[in-house]
Short mmCIF file of C-alpha atoms and ligand atoms in Angstrom, two decimals:
data_model
loop_
_atom_site.label_atom_id
_atom_site.label_comp_id
_atom_site.label_asym_id
_atom_site.label_seq_id
_atom_site.Cartn_x
_atom_site.Cartn_y
_atom_site.Cartn_z
CA UNK A 1 0.02 -0.08 -0.06
CA UNK A 2 1.29 3.31 -0.99
CA UNK A 3 0.15 6.65 0.49
CA UNK A 4 0.75 9.86 -1.55
CA UNK A 5 -0.03 13.49 -1.35
CA UNK A 6 -2.22 14.67 -4.38
CA UNK A 7 -2.16 18.29 -5.23
CA UNK A 8 -4.03 18.49 -8.42
CA UNK A 9 -7.41 20.24 -8.60
CA UNK A 10 -10.50 18.12 -8.03
CA UNK A 11 -11.27 17.68 -11.74
CA UNK A 12 -7.59 16.74 -12.45
CA UNK A 13 -7.18 13.86 -10.00
CA UNK A 14 -6.39 10.92 -11.98
CA UNK A 15 -7.27 8.17 -9.49
CA UNK A 16 -9.92 5.46 -10.31
CA UNK A 17 -12.05 6.84 -7.54
CA UNK A 18 -12.08 10.11 -5.90
CA UNK A 19 -13.93 10.48 -2.59
CA UNK A 20 -15.37 13.78 -1.58
CA UNK A 21 -16.85 14.38 1.81
CA UNK A 22 -19.99 16.45 2.01
CA UNK A 23 -21.38 17.93 5.21
CA UNK A 24 -25.14 17.57 5.94
CA UNK A 25 -25.67 21.31 5.72
CA UNK A 26 -23.95 21.71 2.25
CA UNK A 27 -25.07 21.49 -1.27
CA UNK A 28 -22.56 19.24 -3.17
CA UNK A 29 -22.66 21.23 -6.30
CA UNK A 30 -21.70 24.36 -4.36
CA UNK A 31 -18.72 22.58 -2.63
CA UNK A 32 -17.54 21.31 -5.98
CA UNK A 33 -17.77 24.66 -7.64
CA UNK A 34 -15.87 26.22 -4.69
CA UNK A 35 -13.10 23.69 -4.93
CA UNK A 36 -12.84 23.72 -8.65
CA UNK A 37 -14.30 26.23 -11.07
CA UNK A 38 -13.73 24.12 -14.18
CA UNK A 39 -16.59 21.67 -13.65
CA UNK A 40 -19.09 22.24 -16.50
CA UNK A 41 -22.60 23.26 -15.45
CA UNK A 42 -24.15 20.22 -17.29
CA UNK A 43 -22.16 17.95 -15.14
CA UNK A 44 -23.27 19.82 -11.98
CA UNK A 45 -26.79 19.84 -13.05
CA UNK A 46 -26.98 16.04 -13.71
CA UNK A 47 -25.13 15.54 -10.34
CA UNK A 48 -27.77 17.60 -8.56
CA UNK A 49 -30.56 15.44 -10.21
CA UNK A 50 -28.77 12.23 -9.36
CA UNK A 51 -28.14 13.27 -5.65
CA UNK A 52 -31.85 14.23 -5.32
CA UNK A 53 -33.03 10.87 -6.86
CA UNK A 54 -30.93 8.96 -4.45
CA UNK A 55 -31.80 11.15 -1.51
CA UNK A 56 -28.26 12.07 -0.84
CA UNK A 57 -28.27 14.70 1.95
CA UNK A 58 -24.69 14.23 3.41
CA UNK A 59 -25.81 12.21 6.46
CA UNK A 60 -23.00 10.60 8.20
CA UNK A 61 -21.66 7.54 6.31
CA UNK A 62 -24.07 8.07 3.31
CA UNK A 63 -22.53 7.21 0.01
CA UNK A 64 -23.16 8.28 -3.47
CA UNK A 65 -21.25 7.07 -6.42
CA UNK A 66 -21.54 9.46 -9.36
CA UNK A 67 -20.65 8.46 -13.03
CA UNK A 68 -18.32 10.86 -14.48
CA UNK A 69 -18.67 9.99 -18.19
CA UNK A 70 -15.20 11.09 -18.93
CA UNK A 71 -15.93 14.74 -18.07
CA UNK A 72 -13.15 14.75 -15.40
CA UNK A 73 -10.02 12.70 -14.91
CA UNK A 74 -11.23 10.08 -12.36
CA UNK A 75 -13.55 7.23 -13.21
CA UNK A 76 -15.82 7.63 -10.39
CA UNK A 77 -16.68 10.45 -8.02
CA UNK A 78 -17.95 9.21 -4.66
CA UNK A 79 -19.83 11.75 -2.37
CA UNK A 80 -19.46 10.66 1.17
CA UNK A 81 -21.74 12.06 3.84
CA UNK A 82 -19.84 13.59 6.81
CA UNK A 83 -22.80 14.54 8.94
CA UNK A 84 -22.83 17.86 10.77
CA UNK A 85 -19.94 20.07 10.14
CA UNK A 86 -19.62 21.60 13.50
CA UNK A 87 -18.62 18.17 14.94
CA UNK A 88 -16.05 17.40 12.31
CA UNK A 89 -12.63 16.76 13.75
CA UNK A 90 -9.61 14.50 12.92
CA UNK A 91 -11.41 11.52 14.63
CA UNK A 92 -14.06 11.79 11.88
CA UNK A 93 -11.34 11.58 9.04
CA UNK A 94 -10.14 8.36 10.71
CA UNK A 95 -13.71 6.90 10.67
CA UNK A 96 -14.25 8.05 7.26
CA UNK A 97 -11.06 6.39 5.80
CA UNK A 98 -11.79 3.27 7.91
CA UNK A 99 -15.20 2.93 6.39
CA UNK A 100 -13.90 3.67 2.85
CA UNK A 101 -11.19 0.95 3.35
CA UNK A 102 -14.07 -1.51 4.16
CA UNK A 103 -16.47 -0.54 1.55
CA UNK A 104 -14.48 0.37 -1.59
CA UNK A 105 -11.45 -1.78 -1.09
CA UNK A 106 -12.88 -5.04 -2.45
CA UNK A 107 -14.05 -3.55 -5.80
CA UNK A 108 -11.38 -4.56 -8.39
CA UNK A 109 -12.06 -1.32 -10.38
CA UNK A 110 -10.49 0.73 -7.54
CA UNK A 111 -6.81 0.32 -7.92
CA UNK A 112 -6.14 3.81 -6.80
CA UNK A 113 -8.31 5.91 -4.71
CA UNK A 114 -8.13 9.59 -3.63
CA UNK A 115 -9.55 10.91 -0.44
CA UNK A 116 -10.36 14.58 -0.64
CA UNK A 117 -9.98 16.03 2.86
CA UNK A 118 -12.40 18.57 4.14
CA UNK A 119 -10.37 19.50 7.37
CA UNK A 120 -11.24 22.68 9.13
CA UNK A 121 -8.48 22.44 11.77
CA UNK A 122 -4.99 20.95 11.53
CA UNK A 123 -4.58 19.25 8.17
CA UNK A 124 -1.71 17.31 9.48
CA UNK A 125 -3.88 15.75 12.19
CA UNK A 126 -6.42 14.83 9.62
CA UNK A 127 -3.98 13.27 7.29
CA UNK A 128 -2.51 11.16 10.10
CA UNK A 129 -5.97 10.12 11.28
CA UNK A 130 -6.90 9.18 7.67
CA UNK A 131 -3.84 6.91 7.15
CA UNK A 132 -4.56 5.39 10.59
CA UNK A 133 -8.17 4.89 9.73
CA UNK A 134 -7.38 3.31 6.33
CA UNK A 135 -4.84 0.72 7.78
CA UNK A 136 -7.11 -0.04 10.72
CA UNK A 137 -10.26 -0.35 8.57
CA UNK A 138 -8.57 -2.69 5.93
CA UNK A 139 -7.31 -5.12 8.75
CA UNK A 140 -8.52 -8.65 8.59
CA UNK A 141 -7.26 -11.76 10.20
CA UNK A 142 -7.08 -14.33 7.52
CA UNK A 143 -4.47 -16.88 8.85
CA UNK A 144 -6.97 -19.78 9.25
CA UNK A 145 -9.09 -19.10 6.09
CA UNK A 146 -8.34 -21.47 3.23
CA UNK A 147 -6.68 -19.61 0.43
CA UNK A 148 -9.32 -20.35 -2.27
CA UNK A 149 -12.31 -19.61 -0.10
CA UNK A 150 -14.17 -16.92 -1.95
CA UNK A 151 -16.48 -14.27 -0.69
CA UNK A 152 -13.80 -12.53 1.26
CA UNK A 153 -15.26 -9.10 1.09
CA UNK A 154 -12.17 -7.46 2.35
CA UNK A 155 -9.53 -8.65 0.03
CA UNK A 156 -7.78 -5.42 -0.80
CA UNK A 157 -7.72 -4.19 -4.29
CA UNK A 158 -6.68 -0.66 -3.71
CA UNK A 159 -2.86 -0.30 -4.12
CA UNK A 160 -2.47 3.35 -3.89
CA UNK A 161 -4.31 5.86 -1.63
CA UNK A 162 -3.72 9.56 -2.26
CA UNK A 163 -4.76 12.33 0.04
CA UNK A 164 -6.11 15.42 -1.77
CA UNK A 165 -7.28 18.84 -0.60
CA UNK A 166 -4.66 18.90 2.30
CA UNK A 167 -2.87 22.17 2.76
CA UNK A 168 0.32 20.67 3.91
CA UNK A 169 4.09 20.47 2.92
CA UNK A 170 5.30 17.14 1.68
CA UNK A 171 7.53 16.94 4.78
CA UNK A 172 4.62 17.29 7.04
CA UNK A 173 2.63 14.99 5.04
CA UNK A 174 5.27 12.23 5.24
CA UNK A 175 5.54 12.73 8.94
CA UNK A 176 1.77 12.31 9.26
CA UNK A 177 1.83 9.18 7.12
CA UNK A 178 4.60 7.69 9.17
CA UNK A 179 2.95 8.56 12.54
CA UNK A 180 -0.50 7.11 11.43
CA UNK A 181 0.88 3.98 9.96
CA UNK A 182 3.00 3.32 12.99
CA UNK A 183 0.12 3.40 15.28
CA UNK A 184 -2.27 1.45 13.00
CA UNK A 185 0.40 -1.16 12.38
CA UNK A 186 1.10 -1.61 16.10
CA UNK A 187 -2.71 -1.87 16.58
CA UNK A 188 -2.95 -4.47 14.02
CA UNK A 189 -0.01 -6.46 15.41
CA UNK A 190 -1.79 -6.40 18.76
CA UNK A 191 -5.09 -7.56 17.07
CA UNK A 192 -3.40 -10.41 15.37
CA UNK A 193 -2.03 -11.58 18.80
CA UNK A 194 -5.53 -11.58 20.20
CA UNK A 195 -7.20 -13.07 17.25
CA UNK A 196 -5.00 -16.22 17.64
CA UNK A 197 -6.69 -18.97 19.46
CA UNK A 198 -5.51 -19.84 22.88
CA UNK A 199 -4.07 -23.15 21.78
CA UNK A 200 -1.62 -21.26 19.74
CA UNK A 201 -1.20 -18.10 21.74
CA UNK A 202 0.23 -19.59 24.93
CA UNK A 203 2.28 -17.64 27.40
CA UNK A 204 5.43 -19.10 25.64
CA UNK A 205 4.35 -17.71 22.23
CA UNK A 206 3.53 -14.38 23.80
CA UNK A 207 7.09 -14.40 25.15
CA UNK A 208 8.39 -15.27 21.68
CA UNK A 209 6.40 -12.27 20.19
CA UNK A 210 8.05 -10.00 22.81
CA UNK A 211 11.40 -11.36 21.90
CA UNK A 212 10.62 -10.63 18.18
CA UNK A 213 9.66 -7.01 18.93
CA UNK A 214 12.88 -6.64 20.84
CA UNK A 215 14.82 -7.71 17.62
CA UNK A 216 14.04 -4.21 16.48
CA UNK A 217 17.08 -3.00 18.40
CA UNK A 218 16.01 -0.19 20.68
CA UNK A 219 13.89 -2.36 23.05
CA UNK A 220 15.43 -5.11 25.10
CA UNK A 221 13.41 -8.15 26.44
CA UNK A 222 13.83 -10.46 29.33
CA UNK A 223 11.49 -13.45 29.87
CA UNK A 224 11.47 -15.08 33.40
CA UNK A 225 10.33 -18.59 34.02
CA UNK A 226 8.53 -20.04 36.91
CA UNK A 227 11.54 -20.77 39.02
CA UNK A 228 12.73 -17.16 38.59
CA UNK A 229 9.64 -15.43 39.67
CA UNK A 230 9.11 -18.00 42.49
CA UNK A 231 12.52 -16.73 43.83
CA UNK A 232 11.32 -13.18 43.53
CA UNK A 233 8.25 -14.23 45.60
CA UNK A 234 5.44 -13.72 43.16
CA UNK A 235 3.10 -16.08 44.93
CA UNK A 236 -0.03 -14.37 43.72
CA UNK A 237 0.90 -14.84 40.02
CA UNK A 238 2.20 -18.44 40.58
CA UNK A 239 -1.04 -19.34 42.32
CA UNK A 240 -3.11 -18.53 39.08
CA UNK A 241 -0.64 -20.44 36.89
CA UNK A 242 -0.90 -23.65 39.11
CA UNK A 243 -3.78 -25.19 37.29
CA UNK A 244 -2.37 -24.83 33.80
CA UNK A 245 0.02 -27.32 31.94
CA UNK A 246 1.29 -24.37 29.83
CA UNK A 247 4.24 -22.75 31.58
CA UNK A 248 3.70 -19.14 32.74
CA UNK A 249 5.96 -16.35 31.78
CA UNK A 250 6.85 -13.02 33.20
CA UNK A 251 7.96 -10.70 30.33
CA UNK A 252 9.82 -7.41 30.74
CA UNK A 253 10.46 -5.13 27.73
CA UNK A 254 12.64 -2.04 28.36
CA UNK A 255 13.10 1.00 26.43
CA UNK A 256 15.45 3.56 27.91
CA UNK A 257 16.79 6.36 25.76
CA UNK A 258 19.89 7.86 27.32
CA UNK A 259 18.38 11.26 27.68
CA UNK A 260 15.00 10.34 28.99
CA UNK A 261 13.76 12.44 31.91
CA UNK A 262 10.80 10.23 33.04
CA UNK A 263 10.04 6.63 33.10
CA UNK A 264 6.57 4.89 32.60
CA UNK A 265 5.66 1.33 33.20
CA UNK A 266 2.83 -0.26 31.23
CA UNK A 267 1.58 -3.48 32.56
CA UNK A 268 -0.59 -5.90 30.66
CA UNK A 269 -2.86 -8.66 31.77
CA UNK A 270 -1.74 -11.73 29.90
CA UNK A 271 -4.33 -14.47 30.63
CA UNK A 272 -4.02 -16.39 27.43
CA UNK A 273 -7.34 -18.20 28.30
CA UNK A 274 -9.65 -17.61 31.25
CA UNK A 275 -11.80 -20.56 31.99
CA UNK A 276 -12.44 -19.11 35.49
CA UNK A 277 -10.43 -21.87 37.05
CA UNK A 278 -12.26 -23.99 39.56
CA UNK A 279 -14.74 -21.12 39.84
CA UNK A 280 -15.49 -22.12 36.20
CA UNK A 281 -17.25 -19.85 33.80
CA UNK A 282 -20.48 -20.89 32.10
CA UNK A 283 -19.91 -21.78 28.43
CA UNK A 284 -21.19 -18.59 27.05
CA UNK A 285 -19.03 -16.38 29.20
CA UNK A 286 -15.99 -18.50 28.17
CA UNK A 287 -16.49 -18.35 24.52
CA UNK A 288 -14.24 -15.32 23.79
CA UNK A 289 -11.81 -15.68 26.69
CA UNK A 290 -8.75 -15.93 24.49
CA UNK A 291 -8.98 -12.08 24.52
CA UNK A 292 -8.18 -12.12 28.17
CA UNK A 293 -4.56 -11.36 27.05
CA UNK A 294 -5.65 -8.05 25.34
CA UNK A 295 -3.81 -6.00 27.87
CA UNK A 296 -0.54 -7.88 27.15
CA UNK A 297 -1.16 -7.56 23.34
CA UNK A 298 -1.61 -3.78 23.86
CA UNK A 299 1.64 -3.59 25.68
CA UNK A 300 3.45 -5.50 22.94
CA UNK A 301 1.73 -3.27 20.27
CA UNK A 302 2.89 -0.21 22.15
CA UNK A 303 6.49 -1.52 22.42
CA UNK A 304 6.52 -2.18 18.82
CA UNK A 305 5.21 1.47 18.07
CA UNK A 306 8.24 2.57 20.27
CA UNK A 307 10.60 0.80 18.07
CA UNK A 308 9.52 2.93 15.19
CA UNK A 309 8.84 6.28 16.94
CA UNK A 310 11.60 6.27 19.55
CA UNK A 311 10.06 8.86 21.83
CA UNK A 312 12.38 10.42 24.60
CA UNK A 313 10.85 8.88 27.55
CA UNK A 314 11.68 5.59 29.19
CA UNK A 315 9.07 2.84 28.87
CA UNK A 316 8.99 -0.48 30.60
CA UNK A 317 6.47 -3.09 29.34
CA UNK A 318 5.67 -5.68 31.85
CA UNK A 319 3.40 -8.70 31.16
CA UNK A 320 2.37 -11.51 33.49
CA UNK A 321 1.23 -14.36 31.20
CA UNK A 322 -0.50 -17.64 32.18
CA UNK A 323 -3.62 -19.50 31.38
CA UNK A 324 -6.38 -19.78 34.02
CA UNK A 325 -7.28 -23.35 34.06
CA UNK A 326 -9.05 -26.00 36.43
CA UNK A 327 -6.31 -28.53 36.46
CA UNK A 328 -5.78 -31.02 39.25
CA UNK A 329 -3.11 -28.72 40.82
CA UNK A 330 -5.26 -25.58 40.35
CA UNK A 331 -5.99 -23.10 43.17
CA UNK A 332 -8.86 -24.07 45.42
CA UNK A 333 -11.34 -21.51 46.22
CA UNK A 334 -10.22 -20.59 49.84
CA UNK A 335 -6.53 -20.98 49.08
CA UNK A 336 -4.30 -18.17 50.52
CA UNK A 337 -1.45 -16.67 48.49
CA UNK A 338 1.48 -14.37 49.42
CA UNK A 339 2.09 -11.72 46.91
CA UNK A 340 5.65 -10.19 46.21
CA UNK A 341 5.01 -7.36 48.74
CA UNK A 342 4.20 -9.83 51.48
CA UNK A 343 0.53 -9.27 51.57
CA UNK A 344 -1.69 -12.44 51.95
CA UNK A 345 -4.65 -13.02 49.79
CA UNK A 346 -7.55 -15.40 50.30
CA UNK A 347 -8.69 -16.44 46.89
CA UNK A 348 -12.45 -16.60 47.35
CA UNK A 349 -12.98 -16.82 43.47
CA UNK A 350 -10.49 -18.22 41.18
CA UNK A 351 -12.09 -16.36 38.31
CA UNK A 352 -10.88 -13.08 39.69
CA UNK A 353 -7.41 -14.07 38.45
CA UNK A 354 -6.49 -10.90 36.65
CA UNK A 355 -6.00 -8.91 39.76
CA UNK A 356 -3.93 -11.75 41.18
CA UNK A 357 -1.32 -11.67 38.40
CA UNK A 358 -1.41 -7.89 38.23
CA UNK A 359 -0.71 -7.53 41.95
CA UNK A 360 2.80 -9.10 41.48
CA UNK A 361 3.41 -7.15 38.38
CA UNK A 362 2.53 -3.90 40.05
CA UNK A 363 4.91 -4.67 43.00
CA UNK A 364 7.61 -5.52 40.45
CA UNK A 365 7.07 -2.17 38.59
CA UNK A 366 7.25 -0.36 41.82
CA UNK A 367 10.54 -1.97 42.68
CA UNK A 368 11.98 -0.93 39.41
CA UNK A 369 11.46 2.64 40.55
CA UNK A 370 9.52 3.95 37.65
CA UNK A 371 7.90 7.40 37.85
CA UNK A 372 4.47 6.16 37.12
CA UNK A 373 2.52 3.01 36.27
CA UNK A 374 -0.32 2.33 33.88
CA UNK A 375 -1.85 -1.10 33.85
CA UNK A 376 -4.31 -2.27 31.14
CA UNK A 377 -6.54 -5.35 31.63
CA UNK A 378 -9.74 -7.03 30.68
CA UNK A 379 -10.47 -7.18 34.26
CA UNK A 380 -14.18 -7.25 35.13
CA UNK A 381 -17.45 -8.13 33.56
CA UNK A 382 -18.96 -5.41 35.70
CA UNK A 383 -17.06 -2.82 33.54
CA UNK A 384 -18.86 -4.23 30.52
CA UNK A 385 -22.18 -3.83 32.45
CA UNK A 386 -21.36 -0.24 33.49
CA UNK A 387 -20.01 1.14 30.14
CA UNK A 388 -20.74 -1.42 27.54
CA UNK A 389 -18.34 -1.67 24.63
CA UNK A 390 -18.05 2.06 24.03
CA UNK A 391 -15.54 3.05 26.70
CA UNK A 392 -12.94 1.59 28.98
CA UNK A 393 -13.04 2.29 32.67
CA UNK A 394 -10.27 4.25 34.23
CA UNK A 395 -9.35 4.41 37.83
CA UNK A 396 -6.23 5.24 39.86
CA UNK A 397 -4.54 7.18 42.69
CA UNK A 398 -3.55 10.21 40.86
CA UNK A 399 -6.04 12.62 39.12
CA UNK A 400 -3.49 14.44 37.03
CA UNK A 401 -2.40 11.12 35.36
CA UNK A 402 -5.96 10.02 34.90
CA UNK A 403 -6.88 13.44 33.27
CA UNK A 404 -4.00 13.25 30.86
CA UNK A 405 -4.80 9.65 29.90
CA UNK A 406 -8.46 10.64 29.30
CA UNK A 407 -7.19 13.56 26.95
CA UNK A 408 -4.87 11.26 25.15
CA UNK A 409 -7.60 8.78 24.57
CA UNK A 410 -10.05 11.53 23.23
CA UNK A 411 -7.19 12.62 20.79
CA UNK A 412 -6.64 9.04 19.71
CA UNK A 413 -10.32 8.34 19.13
CA UNK A 414 -10.70 6.04 22.15
CA UNK A 415 -12.97 6.68 25.15
CA UNK A 416 -11.91 6.43 28.81
CA UNK A 417 -14.51 6.96 31.50
CA UNK A 418 -13.46 7.38 35.12
CA UNK A 419 -14.99 5.16 37.75
CA UNK A 420 -14.56 6.10 41.49
CA UNK A 421 -12.16 4.54 43.94
CA UNK A 422 -13.97 5.43 47.12
CA UNK A 423 -12.39 4.04 50.48
CA UNK A 424 -15.64 2.41 51.17
CA UNK A 425 -14.91 -0.24 48.45
CA UNK A 426 -12.05 -1.54 50.64
CA UNK A 427 -14.74 -3.18 52.75
CA UNK A 428 -15.44 -5.54 49.88
CA UNK A 429 -11.97 -7.01 50.15
CA UNK A 430 -11.94 -7.78 53.81
CA UNK A 431 -11.01 -11.42 54.52
CA UNK A 432 -11.44 -13.27 57.90
CA UNK A 433 -8.28 -15.09 57.47
CA UNK A 434 -5.99 -12.98 55.32
CA UNK A 435 -4.91 -9.40 54.66
CA UNK A 436 -7.43 -9.25 51.65
CA UNK A 437 -9.68 -11.49 49.64
CA UNK A 438 -9.67 -11.26 45.89
CA UNK A 439 -13.27 -10.95 45.03
CA UNK A 440 -15.94 -8.51 46.32
CA UNK A 441 -19.60 -8.92 46.55
CA UNK A 442 -21.27 -10.12 43.34
CA UNK A 443 -23.13 -7.28 41.51
CA UNK A 444 -21.76 -4.40 43.57
CA UNK A 445 -19.14 -2.07 42.15
CA UNK A 446 -17.20 -4.80 40.64
CA UNK A 447 -14.73 -2.66 38.63
CA UNK A 448 -13.97 -0.33 41.53
CA UNK A 449 -13.60 -3.22 43.97
CA UNK A 450 -11.10 -4.85 41.46
CA UNK A 451 -9.19 -1.58 41.19
CA UNK A 452 -9.17 -1.16 45.01
CA UNK A 453 -7.48 -4.51 45.21
CA UNK A 454 -4.88 -3.44 42.65
CA UNK A 455 -4.25 -0.27 44.74
CA UNK A 456 -2.97 -2.46 47.64
CA UNK A 457 0.09 -3.43 45.52
CA UNK A 458 1.11 0.12 44.40
CA UNK A 459 3.49 1.89 46.92
CA UNK A 460 1.92 5.18 46.37
CA UNK A 461 3.54 6.33 43.10
CA UNK A 462 1.11 7.63 40.45
CA UNK A 463 -0.94 4.70 38.91
CA UNK A 464 -3.73 4.36 36.56
CA UNK A 465 -5.69 1.24 35.78
CA UNK A 466 -7.49 0.84 32.48
CA UNK A 467 -10.33 -1.83 32.51
CA UNK A 468 -10.83 -2.69 28.79
CA UNK A 469 -13.11 -5.69 29.24
CA UNK A 470 -15.84 -3.91 27.28
CA UNK A 471 -14.17 -2.20 24.27
CA UNK A 472 -11.53 -4.93 24.01
CA UNK A 473 -14.01 -6.99 21.98
CA UNK A 474 -16.83 -6.07 19.53
CA UNK A 475 -19.10 -8.38 17.52
CA UNK A 476 -19.68 -5.97 14.62
CA UNK A 477 -17.39 -3.71 12.51
CA UNK A 478 -17.58 -0.15 13.56
CA UNK A 479 -15.57 2.62 11.87
CA UNK A 480 -11.87 1.95 12.49
CA UNK A 481 -12.67 -0.92 14.91
CA UNK A 482 -13.05 -4.30 13.43
CA UNK A 483 -14.94 -7.06 14.91
CA UNK A 484 -13.26 -9.49 17.22
CA UNK A 485 -10.32 -8.38 19.45
CA UNK A 486 -9.90 -4.53 19.07
CA UNK A 487 -6.44 -3.96 20.73
CA UNK A 488 -8.22 -0.94 22.46
CA UNK A 489 -5.54 1.14 24.24
CA UNK A 490 -2.61 1.07 21.90
CA UNK A 491 -3.53 4.41 20.45
CA UNK A 492 -4.24 5.93 23.84
CA UNK A 493 -0.96 4.66 25.27
CA UNK A 494 0.98 5.87 22.23
CA UNK A 495 -0.39 9.39 22.38
CA UNK A 496 0.12 9.47 26.12
CA UNK A 497 3.80 8.39 25.76
CA UNK A 498 4.36 10.90 22.97
CA UNK A 499 3.10 13.64 25.31
CA UNK A 500 5.57 12.70 27.89
CA UNK A 501 8.47 12.66 25.37
CA UNK A 502 10.76 15.55 26.11
N1 BES B 1 -11.48 -11.89 32.37
C1 BES B 1 -12.65 -11.77 33.26
C2 BES B 1 -13.25 -10.40 33.00
C3 BES B 1 -14.05 -10.33 31.80
C4 BES B 1 -15.40 -10.57 31.76
C5 BES B 1 -13.42 -9.82 30.60
C6 BES B 1 -16.08 -10.43 30.63
C7 BES B 1 -14.17 -9.62 29.45
C8 BES B 1 -15.49 -9.96 29.45
C9 BES B 1 -12.08 -11.67 34.70
O1 BES B 1 -10.98 -12.39 34.95
C10 BES B 1 -13.11 -12.26 35.51
O2 BES B 1 -13.59 -13.34 35.29
N2 BES B 1 -13.73 -11.32 36.50
C11 BES B 1 -14.77 -11.78 37.42
C12 BES B 1 -14.54 -11.22 38.63
C13 BES B 1 -15.54 -11.60 39.62
C14 BES B 1 -15.29 -13.16 39.99
C15 BES B 1 -15.20 -10.90 40.99
C16 BES B 1 -16.08 -11.17 36.66
O3 BES B 1 -16.03 -10.10 36.19
O4 BES B 1 -17.08 -11.75 36.73
ZN1 ZN B 2 -11.59 -14.53 35.36
ZN1 ZN B 3 -9.71 -12.88 33.34
#
């Protein structure tokens, strides 16, 4: 796929298809006339008729394909509804490009396509978003599809995408393309890891993927085996791994540029399959539980992005990876574990395993003396109940960090919504025999109770927790997010890290 800057006037663009966005409050013929005076009035008149017949009014996502009959350079002019103009920001250009990638990509007649941008603010931001959107929208996981199986609607036909209507230098354009492509490719890498079934994407494979990322040169990777983290005292993490035949791995990726002034740890939940353990899940809730390593894959995607962007801030990626299985050696409900900071945990529910593995990862991160910690995890069904698939929950001990993450998410086109961490929630975690128990009362503030548990393993340094159980998986394509594991969080973390680059 090639991305190029197109500077010709609308009528002179020589792509197979030119896509022109039209706002709901505009008349397409006026827009076209304003952009390029050379369109003939007969062309415009027939277009107006056509648009009326097809009831094209520029509604968001509405598409109208106009025959150009050799009157202009391109073969097809597509009008694309952009919705209300006052709401149009870079996030909309991302959505637009993603939808185009999905809807026009499979048509063999579209070898080249030009997207005419209608940006009202920073053109560079729009270009970056459009490139991101295109690569994200065109994503498909085809590894297990037979080659000759037809009907794959997303087989890509477009080989060249040009961006027209952008007032931008070619240097800025290239920067925007590189930035957009890096984020989208990192997201797609993470999506691939989630899409792999649990029988393939084991903790061992996850560790291999981490090593692969470290081959890029600027990031280093260490993988610890059970004996090693047993010595470190990670009793909470080891407890979860007990029921699984697959060996658990503790993965640490380090990026530390010599001039960095700050350091951030990003911790991912790497449960490669969550059966619930002996507190076993019903079949329906288990169906997609290969995505319980989404946090880990987001961390890997982010480290891959760092390889390319090399920001000036130190980042440590930490992944605790294991299956959660009900083997004969599995945790019994009621078992007591000792985490790396010495706190004892009564496991009243083996399905609340994410917080158990994160506990040791958080203590480990604190011991590494990083300036701040962000963990990302498909942690609670309660978060899906509270926020649905639209947003991830965010909680933490530092409002500034939380606010900056929410802003970064907004810019990136992802949504974070803060849930409270009231002291009252600590009561849910009171155990009769240990310092804490791992699961609170069913149906009561589950996401906050889980975050309250995590807080017990942070030594007071700034920490934020992202619960991506909801937006981590969707069943239907939506804009730049394709159905299946979404790798929600890569874009937010990338923006946040860039913001901290000095
Ligand atoms: N991985 C699940 C959370 C989850 C649920 C993610 C649905 C995505 C979709 C987690 O390990 C879990 O099972 N949590 C329990 C906690 C409870 C036992 C306190 C839950 O949410 O039911
Ligand atoms: Zn679970
Ligand atoms: Zn889980």
